[in-house]
Amino acid sequence: MSKFQIIRDILALDDVTAQEKLVLIAMNQYGDEGRNVYPSLRSISKVCALGYRQVKRHARTLRDKGYLLPVGKSRLNTVNYCLEIPRDVSVPKVGTSTSPAKGHERPPTT
């Protein structure tokens, strides 16, 4: 699964706040396709423009929800994570709609 597919699946999560999604997306950028994610929380806080304590709290919440799994420590003493994002195949593609737009339909051509 590519990083872009993981981002799409992160955005489709219902039980995650917007800031938690931002933290997950930033963490995804520091790893290799959801495995071996190894950023420091200070790096994530800089990228997300959030405070360190906020990022720490969001990371703890994401661990409790099961989206971040700690798998060890790196040589620089940062925690290595594995992203456990469920694959959601029901995400509609851009430009496709299940219901027609109201009020913006073109008249039939003759």
JSON list of C-alpha atoms in Angstrom, two decimals:
[
{"chain": "A", "resi": 1, "resn": "MET", "atom": "CA", "xyz": [0.00, 0.00, 0.00]},
{"chain": "A", "resi": 2, "resn": "SER", "atom": "CA", "xyz": [1.43, 3.39, -0.96]},
{"chain": "A", "resi": 3, "resn": "LYS", "atom": "CA", "xyz": [1.64, 6.46, 1.28]},
{"chain": "A", "resi": 4, "resn": "PHE", "atom": "CA", "xyz": [-1.13, 8.13, -0.70]},
{"chain": "A", "resi": 5, "resn": "GLN", "atom": "CA", "xyz": [-3.49, 5.21, -0.11]},
{"chain": "A", "resi": 6, "resn": "ILE", "atom": "CA", "xyz": [-2.69, 5.34, 3.59]},
{"chain": "A", "resi": 7, "resn": "ILE", "atom": "CA", "xyz": [-3.48, 9.09, 3.64]},
{"chain": "A", "resi": 8, "resn": "ARG", "atom": "CA", "xyz": [-6.80, 8.41, 1.89]},
{"chain": "A", "resi": 9, "resn": "ASP", "atom": "CA", "xyz": [-7.63, 5.77, 4.51]},
{"chain": "A", "resi": 10, "resn": "ILE", "atom": "CA", "xyz": [-6.62, 8.12, 7.36]},
{"chain": "A", "resi": 11, "resn": "LEU", "atom": "CA", "xyz": [-8.95, 10.81, 6.03]},
{"chain": "A", "resi": 12, "resn": "ALA", "atom": "CA", "xyz": [-11.82, 8.31, 5.94]},
{"chain": "A", "resi": 13, "resn": "LEU", "atom": "CA", "xyz": [-11.55, 7.48, 9.66]},
{"chain": "A", "resi": 14, "resn": "ASP", "atom": "CA", "xyz": [-14.68, 8.48, 11.59]},
{"chain": "A", "resi": 15, "resn": "ASP", "atom": "CA", "xyz": [-13.54, 8.18, 15.20]},
{"chain": "A", "resi": 16, "resn": "VAL", "atom": "CA", "xyz": [-10.47, 10.43, 14.87]},
{"chain": "A", "resi": 17, "resn": "THR", "atom": "CA", "xyz": [-10.35, 14.21, 15.30]},
{"chain": "A", "resi": 18, "resn": "ALA", "atom": "CA", "xyz": [-8.87, 16.52, 12.68]},
{"chain": "A", "resi": 19, "resn": "GLN", "atom": "CA", "xyz": [-5.71, 17.10, 14.72]},
{"chain": "A", "resi": 20, "resn": "GLU", "atom": "CA", "xyz": [-5.26, 13.36, 15.26]},
{"chain": "A", "resi": 21, "resn": "LYS", "atom": "CA", "xyz": [-5.59, 12.84, 11.50]},
{"chain": "A", "resi": 22, "resn": "LEU", "atom": "CA", "xyz": [-2.94, 15.52, 10.96]},
{"chain": "A", "resi": 23, "resn": "VAL", "atom": "CA", "xyz": [-0.60, 13.72, 13.37]},
{"chain": "A", "resi": 24, "resn": "LEU", "atom": "CA", "xyz": [-1.20, 10.39, 11.61]},
{"chain": "A", "resi": 25, "resn": "ILE", "atom": "CA", "xyz": [-0.53, 11.92, 8.18]},
{"chain": "A", "resi": 26, "resn": "ALA", "atom": "CA", "xyz": [2.67, 13.55, 9.44]},
{"chain": "A", "resi": 27, "resn": "MET", "atom": "CA", "xyz": [3.81, 10.26, 10.97]},
{"chain": "A", "resi": 28, "resn": "ASN", "atom": "CA", "xyz": [3.09, 8.49, 7.71]},
{"chain": "A", "resi": 29, "resn": "GLN", "atom": "CA", "xyz": [5.57, 10.80, 5.98]},
{"chain": "A", "resi": 30, "resn": "TYR", "atom": "CA", "xyz": [8.37, 9.65, 8.31]},
{"chain": "A", "resi": 31, "resn": "GLY", "atom": "CA", "xyz": [8.07, 5.98, 7.54]},
{"chain": "A", "resi": 32, "resn": "ASP", "atom": "CA", "xyz": [7.99, 3.45, 4.78]},
{"chain": "A", "resi": 33, "resn": "GLU", "atom": "CA", "xyz": [4.38, 2.74, 3.81]},
{"chain": "A", "resi": 34, "resn": "GLY", "atom": "CA", "xyz": [3.01, 2.50, 7.34]},
{"chain": "A", "resi": 35, "resn": "ARG", "atom": "CA", "xyz": [5.74, 0.29, 8.76]},
{"chain": "A", "resi": 36, "resn": "ASN", "atom": "CA", "xyz": [8.80, 1.46, 10.69]},
{"chain": "A", "resi": 37, "resn": "VAL", "atom": "CA", "xyz": [7.50, 4.93, 11.43]},
{"chain": "A", "resi": 38, "resn": "TYR", "atom": "CA", "xyz": [10.21, 6.54, 13.52]},
{"chain": "A", "resi": 39, "resn": "PRO", "atom": "CA", "xyz": [9.74, 10.30, 14.05]},
{"chain": "A", "resi": 40, "resn": "SER", "atom": "CA", "xyz": [10.35, 12.13, 17.27]},
{"chain": "A", "resi": 41, "resn": "LEU", "atom": "CA", "xyz": [7.29, 13.84, 18.68]},
{"chain": "A", "resi": 42, "resn": "ARG", "atom": "CA", "xyz": [9.16, 17.14, 18.54]},
{"chain": "A", "resi": 43, "resn": "SER", "atom": "CA", "xyz": [9.58, 16.72, 14.77]},
{"chain": "A", "resi": 44, "resn": "ILE", "atom": "CA", "xyz": [5.88, 15.94, 14.43]},
{"chain": "A", "resi": 45, "resn": "SER", "atom": "CA", "xyz": [4.95, 18.98, 16.52]},
{"chain": "A", "resi": 46, "resn": "LYS", "atom": "CA", "xyz": [7.02, 21.24, 14.23]},
{"chain": "A", "resi": 47, "resn": "VAL", "atom": "CA", "xyz": [5.53, 19.77, 11.05]},
{"chain": "A", "resi": 48, "resn": "CYS", "atom": "CA", "xyz": [1.96, 19.97, 12.35]},
{"chain": "A", "resi": 49, "resn": "ALA", "atom": "CA", "xyz": [2.38, 23.40, 13.99]},
{"chain": "A", "resi": 50, "resn": "LEU", "atom": "CA", "xyz": [1.08, 21.94, 17.24]},
{"chain": "A", "resi": 51, "resn": "GLY", "atom": "CA", "xyz": [2.57, 22.00, 20.71]},
{"chain": "A", "resi": 52, "resn": "TYR", "atom": "CA", "xyz": [4.70, 19.09, 21.86]},
{"chain": "A", "resi": 53, "resn": "ARG", "atom": "CA", "xyz": [2.26, 18.21, 24.65]},
{"chain": "A", "resi": 54, "resn": "GLN", "atom": "CA", "xyz": [-0.66, 18.24, 22.19]},
{"chain": "A", "resi": 55, "resn": "VAL", "atom": "CA", "xyz": [1.16, 15.83, 19.88]},
{"chain": "A", "resi": 56, "resn": "LYS", "atom": "CA", "xyz": [2.08, 13.63, 22.82]},
{"chain": "A", "resi": 57, "resn": "ARG", "atom": "CA", "xyz": [-1.57, 13.53, 23.93]},
{"chain": "A", "resi": 58, "resn": "HIS", "atom": "CA", "xyz": [-2.77, 12.76, 20.37]},
{"chain": "A", "resi": 59, "resn": "ALA", "atom": "CA", "xyz": [-0.18, 9.99, 20.00]},
{"chain": "A", "resi": 60, "resn": "ARG", "atom": "CA", "xyz": [-1.36, 8.44, 23.28]},
{"chain": "A", "resi": 61, "resn": "THR", "atom": "CA", "xyz": [-4.99, 8.64, 22.12]},
{"chain": "A", "resi": 62, "resn": "LEU", "atom": "CA", "xyz": [-4.10, 7.07, 18.76]},
{"chain": "A", "resi": 63, "resn": "ARG", "atom": "CA", "xyz": [-2.26, 4.26, 20.58]},
{"chain": "A", "resi": 64, "resn": "ASP", "atom": "CA", "xyz": [-5.35, 3.68, 22.75]},
{"chain": "A", "resi": 65, "resn": "LYS", "atom": "CA", "xyz": [-7.55, 3.54, 19.64]},
{"chain": "A", "resi": 66, "resn": "GLY", "atom": "CA", "xyz": [-5.17, 1.04, 18.04]},
{"chain": "A", "resi": 67, "resn": "TYR", "atom": "CA", "xyz": [-3.96, 3.14, 15.10]},
{"chain": "A", "resi": 68, "resn": "LEU", "atom": "CA", "xyz": [-0.38, 3.50, 16.39]},
{"chain": "A", "resi": 69, "resn": "LEU", "atom": "CA", "xyz": [1.46, 0.46, 17.65]},
{"chain": "A", "resi": 70, "resn": "PRO", "atom": "CA", "xyz": [4.83, 0.97, 19.34]},
{"chain": "A", "resi": 71, "resn": "VAL", "atom": "CA", "xyz": [7.25, -1.67, 18.09]},
{"chain": "A", "resi": 72, "resn": "GLY", "atom": "CA", "xyz": [10.55, -0.65, 19.68]},
{"chain": "A", "resi": 73, "resn": "LYS", "atom": "CA", "xyz": [13.09, 2.14, 19.95]},
{"chain": "A", "resi": 74, "resn": "SER", "atom": "CA", "xyz": [15.53, 3.52, 17.41]},
{"chain": "A", "resi": 75, "resn": "ARG", "atom": "CA", "xyz": [19.21, 4.29, 17.91]},
{"chain": "A", "resi": 76, "resn": "LEU", "atom": "CA", "xyz": [18.27, 7.92, 18.61]},
{"chain": "A", "resi": 77, "resn": "ASN", "atom": "CA", "xyz": [15.91, 6.82, 21.39]},
{"chain": "A", "resi": 78, "resn": "THR", "atom": "CA", "xyz": [12.73, 7.65, 19.49]},
{"chain": "A", "resi": 79, "resn": "VAL", "atom": "CA", "xyz": [9.84, 5.21, 19.54]},
{"chain": "A", "resi": 80, "resn": "ASN", "atom": "CA", "xyz": [9.31, 3.20, 16.36]},
{"chain": "A", "resi": 81, "resn": "TYR", "atom": "CA", "xyz": [5.67, 2.83, 15.44]},
{"chain": "A", "resi": 82, "resn": "CYS", "atom": "CA", "xyz": [3.63, 0.80, 13.02]},
{"chain": "A", "resi": 83, "resn": "LEU", "atom": "CA", "xyz": [0.51, 2.44, 11.59]},
{"chain": "A", "resi": 84, "resn": "GLU", "atom": "CA", "xyz": [-2.55, 0.19, 11.78]},
{"chain": "A", "resi": 85, "resn": "ILE", "atom": "CA", "xyz": [-4.99, 2.00, 9.53]},
{"chain": "A", "resi": 86, "resn": "PRO", "atom": "CA", "xyz": [-7.95, -0.07, 8.32]},
{"chain": "A", "resi": 87, "resn": "ARG", "atom": "CA", "xyz": [-8.29, -0.14, 4.57]},
{"chain": "A", "resi": 88, "resn": "ASP", "atom": "CA", "xyz": [-11.53, 1.59, 3.61]},
{"chain": "A", "resi": 89, "resn": "VAL", "atom": "CA", "xyz": [-12.61, 0.77, 0.09]},
{"chain": "A", "resi": 90, "resn": "SER", "atom": "CA", "xyz": [-15.85, 2.74, 0.36]},
{"chain": "A", "resi": 91, "resn": "VAL", "atom": "CA", "xyz": [-14.17, 6.13, -0.10]},
{"chain": "A", "resi": 92, "resn": "PRO", "atom": "CA", "xyz": [-15.70, 7.81, -3.18]},
{"chain": "A", "resi": 93, "resn": "LYS", "atom": "CA", "xyz": [-13.30, 9.03, -5.82]},
{"chain": "A", "resi": 94, "resn": "VAL", "atom": "CA", "xyz": [-13.14, 12.73, -6.62]},
{"chain": "A", "resi": 95, "resn": "GLY", "atom": "CA", "xyz": [-15.66, 13.73, -9.25]},
{"chain": "A", "resi": 96, "resn": "THR", "atom": "CA", "xyz": [-17.99, 10.79, -8.73]},
{"chain": "A", "resi": 97, "resn": "SER", "atom": "CA", "xyz": [-21.28, 11.28, -7.00]},
{"chain": "A", "resi": 98, "resn": "THR", "atom": "CA", "xyz": [-24.04, 8.87, -6.14]},
{"chain": "A", "resi": 99, "resn": "SER", "atom": "CA", "xyz": [-26.75, 11.53, -6.42]},
{"chain": "A", "resi": 100, "resn": "PRO", "atom": "CA", "xyz": [-27.10, 14.10, -9.19]},
{"chain": "A", "resi": 101, "resn": "ALA", "atom": "CA", "xyz": [-26.38, 17.71, -8.37]},
{"chain": "A", "resi": 102, "resn": "LYS", "atom": "CA", "xyz": [-29.56, 19.71, -7.89]},
{"chain": "A", "resi": 103, "resn": "GLY", "atom": "CA", "xyz": [-29.98, 23.00, -9.68]},
{"chain": "A", "resi": 104, "resn": "HIS", "atom": "CA", "xyz": [-26.89, 22.63, -11.80]},
{"chain": "A", "resi": 105, "resn": "GLU", "atom": "CA", "xyz": [-28.07, 20.20, -14.42]},
{"chain": "A", "resi": 106, "resn": "ARG", "atom": "CA", "xyz": [-27.68, 21.13, -18.05]},
{"chain": "A", "resi": 107, "resn": "PRO", "atom": "CA", "xyz": [-30.74, 21.04, -20.27]},
{"chain": "A", "resi": 108, "resn": "PRO", "atom": "CA", "xyz": [-30.78, 18.20, -22.78]},
{"chain": "A", "resi": 109, "resn": "THR", "atom": "CA", "xyz": [-29.29, 19.01, -26.16]},
{"chain": "A", "resi": 110, "resn": "THR", "atom": "CA", "xyz": [-31.38, 18.44, -29.26]}
]
